[in-house]
Coordinates of N, CA, C and O and ligand atoms in Angstrom, one line a residue:
X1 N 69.2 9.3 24.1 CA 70.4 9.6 24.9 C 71.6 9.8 24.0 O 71.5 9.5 22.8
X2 N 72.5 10.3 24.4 CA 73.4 10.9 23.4 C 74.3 9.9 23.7 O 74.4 9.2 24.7
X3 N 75.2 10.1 22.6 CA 76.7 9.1 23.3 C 77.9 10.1 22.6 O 78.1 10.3 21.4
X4 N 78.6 10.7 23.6 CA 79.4 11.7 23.5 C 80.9 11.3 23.2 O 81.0 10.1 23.2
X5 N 81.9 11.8 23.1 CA 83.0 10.9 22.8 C 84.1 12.2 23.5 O 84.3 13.3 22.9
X6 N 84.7 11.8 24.7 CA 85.8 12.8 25.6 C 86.6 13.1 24.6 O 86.3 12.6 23.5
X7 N 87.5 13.7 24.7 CA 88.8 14.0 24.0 C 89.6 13.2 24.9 O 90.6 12.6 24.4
X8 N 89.4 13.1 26.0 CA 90.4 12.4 26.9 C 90.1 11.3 26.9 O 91.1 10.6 26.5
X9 N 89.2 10.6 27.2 CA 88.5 9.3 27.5 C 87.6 8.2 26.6 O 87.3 7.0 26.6
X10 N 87.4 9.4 25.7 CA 86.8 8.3 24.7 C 85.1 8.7 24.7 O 84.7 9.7 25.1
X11 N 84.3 7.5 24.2 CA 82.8 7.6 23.8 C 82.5 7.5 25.1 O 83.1 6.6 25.6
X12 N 81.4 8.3 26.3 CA 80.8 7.9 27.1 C 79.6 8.2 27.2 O 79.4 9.4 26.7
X13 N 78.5 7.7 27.6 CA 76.7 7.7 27.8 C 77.0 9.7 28.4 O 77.9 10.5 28.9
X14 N 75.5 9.7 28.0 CA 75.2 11.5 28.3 C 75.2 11.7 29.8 O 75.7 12.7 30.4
X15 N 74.5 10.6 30.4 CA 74.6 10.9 31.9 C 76.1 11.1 32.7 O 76.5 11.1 33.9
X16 N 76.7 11.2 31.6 CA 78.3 11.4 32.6 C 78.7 12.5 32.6 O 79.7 12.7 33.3
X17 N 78.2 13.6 31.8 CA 78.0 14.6 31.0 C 77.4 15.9 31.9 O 76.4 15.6 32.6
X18 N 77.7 17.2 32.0 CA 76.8 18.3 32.2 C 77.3 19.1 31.3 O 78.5 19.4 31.1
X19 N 76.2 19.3 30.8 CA 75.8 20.2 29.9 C 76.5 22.1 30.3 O 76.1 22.6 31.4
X20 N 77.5 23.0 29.3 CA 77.6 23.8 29.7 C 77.2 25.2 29.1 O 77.8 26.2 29.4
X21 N 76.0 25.2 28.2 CA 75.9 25.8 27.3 C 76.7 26.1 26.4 O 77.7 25.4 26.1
X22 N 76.4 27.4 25.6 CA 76.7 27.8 24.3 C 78.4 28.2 24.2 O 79.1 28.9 25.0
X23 N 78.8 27.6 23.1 CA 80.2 27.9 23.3 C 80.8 29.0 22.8 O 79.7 29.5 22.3
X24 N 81.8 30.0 22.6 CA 82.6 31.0 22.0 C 81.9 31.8 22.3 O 81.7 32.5 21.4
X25 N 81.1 32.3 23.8 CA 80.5 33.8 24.3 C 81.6 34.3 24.6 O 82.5 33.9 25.3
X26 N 81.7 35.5 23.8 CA 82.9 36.3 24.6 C 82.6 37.2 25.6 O 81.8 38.1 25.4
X27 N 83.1 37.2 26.7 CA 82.8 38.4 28.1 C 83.6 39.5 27.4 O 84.8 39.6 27.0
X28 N 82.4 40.4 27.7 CA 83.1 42.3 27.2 C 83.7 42.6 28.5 O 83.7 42.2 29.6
X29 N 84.4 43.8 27.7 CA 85.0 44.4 29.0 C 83.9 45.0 29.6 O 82.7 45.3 29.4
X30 N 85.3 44.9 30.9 CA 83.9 45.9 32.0 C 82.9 47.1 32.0 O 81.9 47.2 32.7
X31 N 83.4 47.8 31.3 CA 83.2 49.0 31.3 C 82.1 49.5 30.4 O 81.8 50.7 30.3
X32 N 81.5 48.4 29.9 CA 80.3 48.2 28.8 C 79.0 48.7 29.2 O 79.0 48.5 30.4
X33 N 78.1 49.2 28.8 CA 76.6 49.5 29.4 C 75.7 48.2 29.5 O 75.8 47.2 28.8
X34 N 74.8 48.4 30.6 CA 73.7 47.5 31.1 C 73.4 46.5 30.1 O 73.5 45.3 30.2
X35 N 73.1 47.4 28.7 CA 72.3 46.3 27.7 C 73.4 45.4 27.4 O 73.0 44.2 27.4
X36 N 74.5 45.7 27.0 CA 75.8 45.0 26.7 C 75.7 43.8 27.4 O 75.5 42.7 27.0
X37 N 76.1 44.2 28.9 CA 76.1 43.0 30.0 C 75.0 42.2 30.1 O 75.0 41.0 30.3
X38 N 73.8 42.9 30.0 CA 72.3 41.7 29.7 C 72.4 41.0 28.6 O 72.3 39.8 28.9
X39 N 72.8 41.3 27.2 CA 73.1 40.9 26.3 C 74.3 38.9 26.6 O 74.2 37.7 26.5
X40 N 75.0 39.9 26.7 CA 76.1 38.8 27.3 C 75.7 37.4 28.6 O 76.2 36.3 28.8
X41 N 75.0 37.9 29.1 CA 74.6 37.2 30.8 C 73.3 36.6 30.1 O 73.1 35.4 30.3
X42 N 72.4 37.0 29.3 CA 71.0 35.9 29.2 C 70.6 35.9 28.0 O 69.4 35.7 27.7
X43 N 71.6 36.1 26.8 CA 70.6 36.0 25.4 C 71.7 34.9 24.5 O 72.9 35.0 24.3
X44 N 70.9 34.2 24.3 CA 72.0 32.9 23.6 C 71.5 32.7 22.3 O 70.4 33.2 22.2
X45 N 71.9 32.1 21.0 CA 71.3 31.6 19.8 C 70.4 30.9 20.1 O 69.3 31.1 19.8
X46 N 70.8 30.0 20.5 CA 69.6 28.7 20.2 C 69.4 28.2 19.1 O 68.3 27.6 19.1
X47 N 69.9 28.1 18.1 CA 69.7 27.4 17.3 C 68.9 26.2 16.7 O 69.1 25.1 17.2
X48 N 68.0 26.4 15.4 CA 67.4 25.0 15.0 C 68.6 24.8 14.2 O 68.9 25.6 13.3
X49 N 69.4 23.7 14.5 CA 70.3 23.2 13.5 C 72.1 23.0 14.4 O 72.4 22.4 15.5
X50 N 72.6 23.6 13.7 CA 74.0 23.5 14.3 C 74.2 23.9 14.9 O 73.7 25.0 14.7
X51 N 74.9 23.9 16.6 CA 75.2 24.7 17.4 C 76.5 24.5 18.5 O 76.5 23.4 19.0
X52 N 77.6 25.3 18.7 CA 78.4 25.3 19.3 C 78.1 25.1 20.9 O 77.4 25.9 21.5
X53 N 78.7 24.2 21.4 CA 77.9 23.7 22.9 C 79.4 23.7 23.9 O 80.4 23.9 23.2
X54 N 79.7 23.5 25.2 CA 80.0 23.2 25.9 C 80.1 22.1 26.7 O 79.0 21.7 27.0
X55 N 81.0 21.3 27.2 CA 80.5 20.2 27.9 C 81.1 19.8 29.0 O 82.2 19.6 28.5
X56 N 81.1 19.5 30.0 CA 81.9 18.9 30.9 C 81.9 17.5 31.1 O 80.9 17.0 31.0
X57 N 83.2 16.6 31.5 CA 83.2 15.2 31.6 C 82.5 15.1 33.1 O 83.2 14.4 33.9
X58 N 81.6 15.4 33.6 CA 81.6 15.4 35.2 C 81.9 14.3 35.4 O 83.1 13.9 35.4
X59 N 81.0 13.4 35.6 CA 81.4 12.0 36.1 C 82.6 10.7 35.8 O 82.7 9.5 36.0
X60 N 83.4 11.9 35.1 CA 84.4 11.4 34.5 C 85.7 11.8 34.9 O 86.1 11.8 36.1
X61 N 86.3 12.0 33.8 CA 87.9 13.1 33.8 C 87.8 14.4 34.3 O 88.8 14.9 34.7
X62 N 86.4 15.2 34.5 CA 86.2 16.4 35.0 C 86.7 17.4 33.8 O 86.4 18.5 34.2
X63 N 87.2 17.5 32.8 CA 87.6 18.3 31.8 C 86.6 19.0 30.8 O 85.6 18.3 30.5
X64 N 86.6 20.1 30.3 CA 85.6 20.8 29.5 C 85.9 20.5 28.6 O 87.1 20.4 28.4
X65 N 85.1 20.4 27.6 CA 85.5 20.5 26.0 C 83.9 21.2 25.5 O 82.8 21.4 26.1
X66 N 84.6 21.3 24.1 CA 83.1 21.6 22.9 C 82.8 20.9 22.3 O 83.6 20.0 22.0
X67 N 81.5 21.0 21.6 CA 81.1 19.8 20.8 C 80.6 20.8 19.6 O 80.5 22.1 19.7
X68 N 80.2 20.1 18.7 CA 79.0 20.8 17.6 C 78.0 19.9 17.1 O 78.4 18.9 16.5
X69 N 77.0 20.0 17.3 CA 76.2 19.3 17.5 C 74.7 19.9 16.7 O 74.1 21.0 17.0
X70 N 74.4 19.2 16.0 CA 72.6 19.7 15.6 C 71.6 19.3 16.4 O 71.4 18.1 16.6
X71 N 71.1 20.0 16.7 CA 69.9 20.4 17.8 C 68.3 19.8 17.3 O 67.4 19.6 18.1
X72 N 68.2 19.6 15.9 CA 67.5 18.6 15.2 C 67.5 17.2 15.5 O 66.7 16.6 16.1
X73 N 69.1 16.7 14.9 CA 69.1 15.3 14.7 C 69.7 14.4 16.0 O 69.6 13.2 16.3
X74 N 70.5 15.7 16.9 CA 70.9 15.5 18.1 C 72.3 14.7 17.5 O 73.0 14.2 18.4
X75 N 72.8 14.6 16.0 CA 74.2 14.3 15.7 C 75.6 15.3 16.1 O 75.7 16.5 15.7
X76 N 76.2 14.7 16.7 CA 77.7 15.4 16.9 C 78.5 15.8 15.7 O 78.8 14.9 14.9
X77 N 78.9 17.2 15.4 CA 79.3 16.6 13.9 C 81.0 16.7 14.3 O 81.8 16.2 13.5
X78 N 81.6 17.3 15.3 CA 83.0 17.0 15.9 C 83.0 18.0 17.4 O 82.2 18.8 17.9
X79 N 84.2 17.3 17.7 CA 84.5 17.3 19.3 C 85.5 18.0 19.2 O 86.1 17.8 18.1
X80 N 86.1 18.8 20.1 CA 87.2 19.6 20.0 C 87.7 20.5 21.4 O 86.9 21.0 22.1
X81 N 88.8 20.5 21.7 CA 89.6 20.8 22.8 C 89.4 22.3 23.1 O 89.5 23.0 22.1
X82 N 89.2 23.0 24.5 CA 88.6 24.7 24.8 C 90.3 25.1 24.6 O 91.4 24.6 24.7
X83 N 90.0 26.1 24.3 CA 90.9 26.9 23.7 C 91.4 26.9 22.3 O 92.0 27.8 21.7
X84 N 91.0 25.5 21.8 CA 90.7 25.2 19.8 C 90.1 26.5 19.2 O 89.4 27.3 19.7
X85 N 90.5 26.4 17.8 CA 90.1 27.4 17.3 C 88.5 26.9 17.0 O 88.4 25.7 17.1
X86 N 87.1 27.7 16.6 CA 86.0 27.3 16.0 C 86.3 26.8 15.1 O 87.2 27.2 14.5
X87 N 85.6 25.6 14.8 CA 86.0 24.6 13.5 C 85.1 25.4 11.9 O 84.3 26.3 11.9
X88 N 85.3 25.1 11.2 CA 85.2 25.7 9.8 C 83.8 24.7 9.8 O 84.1 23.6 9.5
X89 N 82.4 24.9 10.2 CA 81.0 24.0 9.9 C 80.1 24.8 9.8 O 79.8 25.5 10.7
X90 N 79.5 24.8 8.5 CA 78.5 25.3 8.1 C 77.0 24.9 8.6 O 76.3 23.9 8.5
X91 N 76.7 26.8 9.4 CA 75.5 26.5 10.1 C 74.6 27.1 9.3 O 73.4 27.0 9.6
Ligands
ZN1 ZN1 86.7 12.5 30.0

């Protein structure tokens, strides 16, 4: 189980947690072609190793944040507030 740490609230267990996927997708404009918008709607990294995540406090504060997190060791390597700039971590 993970143990996550809010920006607002502090360290709390994973079950308090939903998961929001991958972070810094940017939505294209509208006006983009089919593959663009498929692109954007169902193809994500996935990464073995580092990866920029999403998170919500649900059972908590209710607030979103990001994490970065290795998908290997399941270590957080920092937490950071939406609208933060991407942190400088080598993937
Ligand atoms: Zn919280």
């Amino acid at each position: 189980m993970l143990r996550i740490s809010c920006p607002w609230c502090g360290p709390r267990d994973e079950p308090e947690y939903a998961f929001g996927g991958e972070s810094h997708v940017v939505r294209p404009t509208p006006d983009v072609d089919d593959a663009t918008w498929a692109q954007y709607l169902f193809q994500r990294e996935n990464p073995k190793g580092v990866q920029f995540e999403r998170w919500c406090h649900s059972y908590g504060c209710g607030q979103w944040f990001n994490i970065v997190r290795d998908t290997v060791t399941h270590e957080i390597l920092t937490v950071y507030q939406m609208g933060a700039g991407k942190p400088a971590i080598e993937t």
